[in-house]
Amino acid sequence: MKRFISIAVSIIILSIIYSKIDLQGLADIFLNSDRFWMPVSLAMVIPITLFTAWRLQQLMPKSTYLGFAEANRLILAASVLNMVLPSKMGDIAKAYFMRERGHLSGSLSLSLVVFEKSCDLLSLLLWCVFGLLLYPQKDLLFWTMTLGVTIGLLVGLSILGSRKFADLFFRIIRKVAPNKIKEKVKKLQISWAQMHNYFWSDKRQLVKISATSIFIWFLHLLQIWFFILALNAWAPFMSSLALSPLAILAGLLPLTFAGVGTRDAALVIFYEPYFDATVAAGLGLLCTARYFLPAIGGLPFLGQYLTTIKTMKQSDISEY
C-alpha cells in the first residue's frame, strides 16, 4: 500500500510541474541537447558504479573475499530491487548475499551496509555544506538550509565517531518511535555498535572508505552538472555543488517513489536563478535516469538475487 501511495504522490507532483511548463519546449530541449555532454553525462553511471563496487570490496573483512565483478553485479542487482521493493529490500538482500559469500555473520554484513549508506549520506551532506557556504546568492532561506544541513552533518559525524553519542541517539529514537518500529531501531542500534567496533579498530581503513565515499559523491554531483551542460543550460559549478545535494536530499524524503516528484520540484525551485522550469524539468528526468540506468544494468543479474531472496528463511530475515 505504501508503494502505491508513494507512486500516487509522485504522479500528482509531476502533474503539477508538467502542467506549468512547455511540453513541446521540453521535447525540443532533448532533441537539441549537446551531442557530446549528453552521452558523457549518462555514461558517468559507469565510473560511479565501479568505484562503489570497489568500496564494497574494501568494506569486507580481510579474512573474506568479494570479487570485483561480483561486487558490481551485487550493486546493480540491488539497484533493481531498491526500485521495486519497499524498505530498501535490495540493500538487505545485499547484506544477506555478502553473508553467504563472505562467511560473515548476519549482523556484521548488515553493519557493513549500514556503514556504507551512512558514508553516502554524510558525504552528500558534506558536499552540500561546502557548496552552500560558497553559494553567492544567500538569503534567509539558504542560511536556514545551511544551518539545518550543517547540524545534520555534525550529528551524523557524532553518531559515527562517538559510541556514547550513538547509544544516546538511538535511545531517544526508541522512546519517541511508534511501537511497530522500536524493534527495528533496536536491531539497528546493535548493528551500529558492531559496525563502530569493526571500523574504528582499523582507522586507516576507516579513512580510506570515508575518502572514497566523498569522491564517489563528487562524481555524482559532477554528473548532475554535466546534465546541465547536456541540456545546453548553465549554472556555475560551485552553485550546482550547493543546489544539487539539496535536491537529492529532497528526493530522499519518504514521500514519493524513488524520489520522483519531490526531487523534480526541488530542482525547479533551486535552479530558478539560472534556467527556467522547462529546463529544470529536463534536468529532473536526467536525474531520475541516474537511478534507472543502474537498475536496467542489473536486470540480467536479477534472477540470481531473486532466488537469493526466495531462499532467505524467516530466521534469516529476522536477523536483519
GROMACS .gro file of C-alpha atoms in nm:
model
  320
    1MET     CA    1   0.000   0.000   0.000
    2LYS     CA    2   0.283   0.241   0.086
    3ARG     CA    3   0.435   0.182  -0.258
    4PHE     CA    4   0.108   0.273  -0.432
    5ILE     CA    5   0.070   0.585  -0.218
    6SER     CA    6   0.424   0.698  -0.298
    7ILE     CA    7   0.365   0.641  -0.671
    8ALA     CA    8   0.040   0.840  -0.649
    9VAL     CA    9   0.217   1.129  -0.474
   10SER     CA   10   0.490   1.126  -0.741
   11ILE     CA   11   0.229   1.137  -1.018
   12ILE     CA   12   0.046   1.427  -0.852
   13ILE     CA   13   0.362   1.636  -0.808
   14LEU     CA   14   0.479   1.563  -1.163
   15SER     CA   15   0.134   1.652  -1.297
   16ILE     CA   16   0.154   1.990  -1.126
   17ILE     CA   17   0.505   2.053  -1.260
   18TYR     CA   18   0.428   1.948  -1.618
   19SER     CA   19   0.102   2.143  -1.626
   20LYS     CA   20   0.309   2.460  -1.581
   21ILE     CA   21   0.581   2.401  -1.840
   22ASP     CA   22   0.603   2.390  -2.218
   23LEU     CA   23   0.598   2.018  -2.306
   24GLN     CA   24   0.696   2.083  -2.668
   25GLY     CA   25   0.978   2.300  -2.541
   26LEU     CA   26   1.089   2.015  -2.316
   27ALA     CA   27   1.095   1.778  -2.612
   28ASP     CA   28   1.293   2.033  -2.815
   29ILE     CA   29   1.548   2.065  -2.534
   30PHE     CA   30   1.623   1.694  -2.556
   31LEU     CA   31   1.617   1.689  -2.935
   32ASN     CA   32   1.869   1.975  -2.942
   33SER     CA   33   2.076   1.853  -2.648
   34ASP     CA   34   2.453   1.868  -2.667
   35ARG     CA   35   2.576   1.562  -2.856
   36PHE     CA   36   2.896   1.544  -2.653
   37TRP     CA   37   2.780   1.615  -2.300
   38MET     CA   38   2.462   1.405  -2.311
   39PRO     CA   39   2.637   1.067  -2.365
   40VAL     CA   40   2.925   1.170  -2.137
   41SER     CA   41   2.688   1.266  -1.855
   42LEU     CA   42   2.482   0.948  -1.883
   43ALA     CA   43   2.797   0.735  -1.906
   44MET     CA   44   2.906   0.870  -1.567
   45VAL     CA   45   2.699   0.593  -1.410
   46ILE     CA   46   2.977   0.354  -1.515
   47PRO     CA   47   3.267   0.500  -1.311
   48ILE     CA   48   3.029   0.573  -1.024
   49THR     CA   49   2.920   0.208  -1.017
   50LEU     CA   50   3.278   0.083  -1.049
   51PHE     CA   51   3.404   0.297  -0.760
   52THR     CA   52   3.103   0.197  -0.549
   53ALA     CA   53   3.177  -0.169  -0.615
   54TRP     CA   54   3.543  -0.118  -0.526
   55ARG     CA   55   3.437   0.045  -0.199
   56LEU     CA   56   3.214  -0.254  -0.126
   57GLN     CA   57   3.517  -0.478  -0.174
   58GLN     CA   58   3.715  -0.268   0.073
   59LEU     CA   59   3.436  -0.296   0.330
   60MET     CA   60   3.477  -0.672   0.350
   61PRO     CA   61   3.695  -0.806   0.633
   62LYS     CA   62   4.047  -0.906   0.525
   63SER     CA   63   3.975  -1.269   0.605
   64THR     CA   64   3.695  -1.277   0.343
   65TYR     CA   65   3.682  -1.217  -0.031
   66LEU     CA   66   3.435  -1.050  -0.266
   67GLY     CA   67   3.541  -1.033  -0.631
   68PHE     CA   68   3.524  -0.702  -0.818
   69ALA     CA   69   3.290  -0.840  -1.086
   70GLU     CA   70   3.069  -0.993  -0.820
   71ALA     CA   71   3.062  -0.665  -0.627
   72ASN     CA   72   2.945  -0.486  -0.943
   73ARG     CA   73   2.672  -0.743  -1.004
   74LEU     CA   74   2.563  -0.705  -0.643
   75ILE     CA   75   2.544  -0.324  -0.668
   76LEU     CA   76   2.347  -0.337  -0.994
   77ALA     CA   77   2.104  -0.604  -0.875
   78ALA     CA   78   2.044  -0.414  -0.550
   79SER     CA   79   1.961  -0.107  -0.765
   80VAL     CA   80   1.683  -0.305  -0.933
   81LEU     CA   81   1.545  -0.439  -0.606
   82ASN     CA   82   1.551  -0.096  -0.442
   83MET     CA   83   1.337   0.038  -0.728
   84VAL     CA   84   1.063  -0.220  -0.694
   85LEU     CA   85   1.071  -0.340  -0.332
   86PRO     CA   86   0.981  -0.143  -0.019
   87SER     CA   87   1.210  -0.052   0.269
   88LYS     CA   88   1.534  -0.077   0.068
   89MET     CA   89   1.498  -0.455   0.047
   90GLY     CA   90   1.773  -0.454  -0.214
   91ASP     CA   91   2.026  -0.346   0.047
   92ILE     CA   92   1.900  -0.611   0.289
   93ALA     CA   93   1.939  -0.873   0.015
   94LYS     CA   94   2.288  -0.736  -0.049
   95ALA     CA   95   2.376  -0.781   0.318
   96TYR     CA   96   2.239  -1.136   0.309
   97PHE     CA   97   2.436  -1.221  -0.005
   98MET     CA   98   2.755  -1.077   0.148
   99ARG     CA   99   2.696  -1.302   0.446
  100GLU     CA  100   2.653  -1.609   0.227
  101ARG     CA  101   2.955  -1.544   0.003
  102GLY     CA  102   3.181  -1.381   0.258
  103HIS     CA  103   3.103  -1.610   0.551
  104LEU     CA  104   3.007  -1.313   0.767
  105SER     CA  105   2.759  -1.307   1.048
  106GLY     CA  106   2.425  -1.156   0.957
  107SER     CA  107   2.470  -0.865   1.196
  108LEU     CA  108   2.817  -0.785   1.058
  109SER     CA  109   2.701  -0.794   0.694
  110LEU     CA  110   2.416  -0.560   0.785
  111SER     CA  111   2.665  -0.341   0.972
  112LEU     CA  112   2.874  -0.310   0.657
  113VAL     CA  113   2.570  -0.199   0.455
  114VAL     CA  114   2.465   0.043   0.731
  115PHE     CA  115   2.815   0.193   0.732
  116GLU     CA  116   2.814   0.215   0.351
  117LYS     CA  117   2.485   0.405   0.348
  118SER     CA  118   2.596   0.625   0.638
  119CYS     CA  119   2.910   0.724   0.448
  120ASP     CA  120   2.695   0.808   0.145
  121LEU     CA  121   2.462   1.033   0.344
  122LEU     CA  122   2.742   1.207   0.534
  123SER     CA  123   2.941   1.262   0.213
  124LEU     CA  124   2.634   1.415   0.049
  125LEU     CA  125   2.581   1.644   0.349
  126LEU     CA  126   2.950   1.740   0.346
  127TRP     CA  127   2.939   1.849  -0.019
  128CYS     CA  128   2.611   2.027   0.046
  129VAL     CA  129   2.759   2.230   0.332
  130PHE     CA  130   3.069   2.307   0.125
  131GLY     CA  131   2.860   2.427  -0.167
  132LEU     CA  132   2.618   2.629   0.046
  133LEU     CA  133   2.899   2.812   0.223
  134LEU     CA  134   3.037   2.921  -0.117
  135TYR     CA  135   2.697   2.983  -0.279
  136PRO     CA  136   2.684   3.353  -0.376
  137GLN     CA  137   2.308   3.418  -0.364
  138LYS     CA  138   2.246   3.373   0.005
  139ASP     CA  139   1.916   3.477   0.161
  140LEU     CA  140   1.730   3.378   0.477
  141LEU     CA  141   1.610   3.052   0.320
  142PHE     CA  142   1.959   2.945   0.221
  143TRP     CA  143   2.110   3.042   0.556
  144THR     CA  144   1.836   2.834   0.720
  145MET     CA  145   1.911   2.537   0.494
  146THR     CA  146   2.285   2.580   0.552
  147LEU     CA  147   2.227   2.571   0.927
  148GLY     CA  148   1.998   2.268   0.904
  149VAL     CA  149   2.232   2.069   0.678
  150THR     CA  150   2.534   2.160   0.895
  151ILE     CA  151   2.355   2.042   1.209
  152GLY     CA  152   2.262   1.719   1.030
  153LEU     CA  153   2.625   1.667   0.926
  154LEU     CA  154   2.757   1.731   1.276
  155VAL     CA  155   2.500   1.498   1.434
  156GLY     CA  156   2.584   1.229   1.178
  157LEU     CA  157   2.957   1.263   1.238
  158SER     CA  158   2.897   1.248   1.613
  159ILE     CA  159   2.691   0.930   1.578
  160LEU     CA  160   2.963   0.779   1.363
  161GLY     CA  161   3.252   0.894   1.582
  162SER     CA  162   3.117   0.851   1.934
  163ARG     CA  163   2.975   0.525   2.065
  164LYS     CA  164   2.819   0.701   2.365
  165PHE     CA  165   2.653   0.966   2.148
  166ALA     CA  166   2.522   0.696   1.915
  167ASP     CA  167   2.372   0.500   2.206
  168LEU     CA  168   2.207   0.817   2.337
  169PHE     CA  169   2.070   0.897   1.991
  170PHE     CA  170   1.919   0.552   1.945
  171ARG     CA  171   1.770   0.554   2.295
  172ILE     CA  172   1.596   0.882   2.220
  173ILE     CA  173   1.468   0.750   1.887
  174ARG     CA  174   1.334   0.436   2.055
  175LYS     CA  175   1.146   0.644   2.312
  176VAL     CA  176   0.967   0.860   2.055
  177ALA     CA  177   0.928   0.598   1.779
  178PRO     CA  178   0.598   0.413   1.726
  179ASN     CA  179   0.587   0.068   1.881
  180LYS     CA  180   0.594  -0.109   1.544
  181ILE     CA  181   0.940   0.025   1.457
  182LYS     CA  182   1.102   0.025   1.802
  183GLU     CA  183   1.231  -0.328   1.747
  184LYS     CA  184   1.383  -0.227   1.412
  185VAL     CA  185   1.558   0.066   1.580
  186LYS     CA  186   1.691  -0.169   1.848
  187LYS     CA  187   1.836  -0.405   1.583
  188LEU     CA  188   1.986  -0.108   1.401
  189GLN     CA  189   2.144   0.007   1.728
  190ILE     CA  190   2.304  -0.336   1.775
  191SER     CA  191   2.431  -0.338   1.418
  192TRP     CA  192   2.561   0.016   1.456
  193ALA     CA  193   2.755  -0.079   1.769
  194GLN     CA  194   2.913  -0.373   1.590
  195MET     CA  195   2.992  -0.155   1.290
  196HIS     CA  196   3.151   0.105   1.519
  197ASN     CA  197   3.373  -0.155   1.683
  198TYR     CA  198   3.469  -0.306   1.349
  199PHE     CA  199   3.566   0.010   1.161
  200TRP     CA  200   3.722   0.208   1.445
  201SER     CA  201   3.955  -0.084   1.511
  202ASP     CA  202   4.127   0.000   1.179
  203LYS     CA  203   4.144   0.378   1.142
  204ARG     CA  204   4.343   0.355   0.819
  205GLN     CA  205   4.063   0.153   0.663
  206LEU     CA  206   3.809   0.399   0.801
  207VAL     CA  207   3.987   0.694   0.637
  208LYS     CA  208   4.015   0.509   0.305
  209ILE     CA  209   3.645   0.423   0.296
  210SER     CA  210   3.544   0.775   0.401
  211ALA     CA  211   3.766   0.941   0.138
  212THR     CA  212   3.634   0.705  -0.129
  213SER     CA  213   3.275   0.790  -0.033
  214ILE     CA  214   3.345   1.163  -0.058
  215PHE     CA  215   3.500   1.112  -0.403
  216ILE     CA  216   3.207   0.897  -0.520
  217TRP     CA  217   2.964   1.171  -0.425
  218PHE     CA  218   3.177   1.427  -0.601
  219LEU     CA  219   3.126   1.215  -0.915
  220HIS     CA  220   2.750   1.209  -0.851
  221LEU     CA  221   2.735   1.588  -0.827
  222LEU     CA  222   2.968   1.632  -1.122
  223GLN     CA  223   2.733   1.415  -1.326
  224ILE     CA  224   2.440   1.643  -1.246
  225TRP     CA  225   2.643   1.945  -1.358
  226PHE     CA  226   2.723   1.757  -1.679
  227PHE     CA  227   2.347   1.707  -1.723
  228ILE     CA  228   2.304   2.084  -1.715
  229LEU     CA  229   2.566   2.124  -1.987
  230ALA     CA  230   2.399   1.846  -2.188
  231LEU     CA  231   2.075   2.046  -2.185
  232ASN     CA  232   2.261   2.349  -2.323
  233ALA     CA  233   2.195   2.534  -1.997
  234TRP     CA  234   2.435   2.690  -1.750
  235ALA     CA  235   2.488   2.714  -1.377
  236PRO     CA  236   2.828   2.774  -1.211
  237PHE     CA  237   2.976   2.451  -1.084
  238MET     CA  238   3.011   2.580  -0.727
  239SER     CA  239   2.646   2.687  -0.726
  240SER     CA  240   2.541   2.346  -0.858
  241LEU     CA  241   2.752   2.190  -0.584
  242ALA     CA  242   2.522   2.359  -0.335
  243LEU     CA  243   2.189   2.314  -0.513
  244SER     CA  244   2.205   1.958  -0.645
  245PRO     CA  245   2.265   1.798  -0.300
  246LEU     CA  246   1.961   1.984  -0.169
  247ALA     CA  247   1.751   1.839  -0.449
  248ILE     CA  248   1.887   1.491  -0.379
  249LEU     CA  249   1.806   1.531  -0.009
  250ALA     CA  250   1.452   1.633  -0.104
  251GLY     CA  251   1.428   1.313  -0.306
  252LEU     CA  252   1.527   1.109   0.000
  253LEU     CA  253   1.212   1.216   0.185
  254PRO     CA  254   0.988   0.908   0.221
  255LEU     CA  255   0.702   1.068   0.031
  256THR     CA  256   0.741   0.963  -0.331
  257PHE     CA  257   0.851   0.671  -0.548
  258ALA     CA  258   1.233   0.674  -0.578
  259GLY     CA  259   1.232   1.048  -0.504
  260VAL     CA  260   1.046   1.124  -0.828
  261GLY     CA  261   0.841   1.438  -0.782
  262THR     CA  262   0.999   1.589  -0.472
  263ARG     CA  263   1.342   1.589  -0.638
  264ASP     CA  264   1.197   1.737  -0.958
  265ALA     CA  265   1.016   2.012  -0.768
  266ALA     CA  266   1.332   2.094  -0.573
  267LEU     CA  267   1.531   2.127  -0.898
  268VAL     CA  268   1.270   2.365  -1.041
  269ILE     CA  269   1.280   2.581  -0.728
  270PHE     CA  270   1.654   2.581  -0.654
  271TYR     CA  271   1.778   2.632  -1.009
  272GLU     CA  272   1.530   2.910  -1.089
  273PRO     CA  273   1.804   3.180  -1.086
  274TYR     CA  274   1.987   3.000  -1.369
  275PHE     CA  275   1.728   2.849  -1.604
  276ASP     CA  276   1.353   2.814  -1.643
  277ALA     CA  277   1.122   2.540  -1.519
  278THR     CA  278   1.121   2.359  -1.855
  279VAL     CA  279   1.497   2.306  -1.843
  280ALA     CA  280   1.474   2.213  -1.474
  281ALA     CA  281   1.210   1.951  -1.561
  282GLY     CA  282   1.451   1.807  -1.816
  283LEU     CA  283   1.720   1.802  -1.550
  284GLY     CA  284   1.478   1.615  -1.326
  285LEU     CA  285   1.427   1.348  -1.591
  286LEU     CA  286   1.802   1.303  -1.628
  287CYS     CA  287   1.846   1.283  -1.251
  288THR     CA  288   1.583   1.009  -1.242
  289ALA     CA  289   1.779   0.831  -1.517
  290ARG     CA  290   2.072   0.818  -1.270
  291TYR     CA  291   1.871   0.560  -1.074
  292PHE     CA  292   1.704   0.378  -1.363
  293LEU     CA  293   2.020   0.315  -1.569
  294PRO     CA  294   2.195   0.107  -1.297
  295ALA     CA  295   1.865  -0.073  -1.240
  296ILE     CA  296   1.846  -0.158  -1.611
  297GLY     CA  297   2.208  -0.274  -1.596
  298GLY     CA  298   2.117  -0.501  -1.306
  299LEU     CA  299   1.828  -0.676  -1.482
  300PRO     CA  300   2.049  -0.956  -1.628
  301PHE     CA  301   2.160  -1.045  -1.275
  302LEU     CA  302   1.821  -1.007  -1.113
  303GLY     CA  303   1.722  -1.372  -1.139
  304GLN     CA  304   2.017  -1.482  -0.928
  305TYR     CA  305   1.933  -1.239  -0.650
  306LEU     CA  306   1.559  -1.305  -0.661
  307THR     CA  307   1.650  -1.667  -0.597
  308THR     CA  308   1.863  -1.547  -0.306
  309ILE     CA  309   1.568  -1.358  -0.157
  310LYS     CA  310   1.332  -1.654  -0.203
  311THR     CA  311   1.572  -1.883  -0.020
  312MET     CA  312   1.600  -1.644   0.274
  313LYS     CA  313   1.438  -1.820   0.567
  314GLN     CA  314   1.223  -1.628   0.809
  315SER     CA  315   1.500  -1.666   1.070
  316ASP     CA  316   1.744  -1.511   0.822
  317ILE     CA  317   1.516  -1.213   0.762
  318SER     CA  318   1.454  -1.161   1.133
  319GLU     CA  319   1.830  -1.143   1.185
  320TYR     CA  320   1.825  -0.823   0.982
   0.00000   0.00000   0.00000
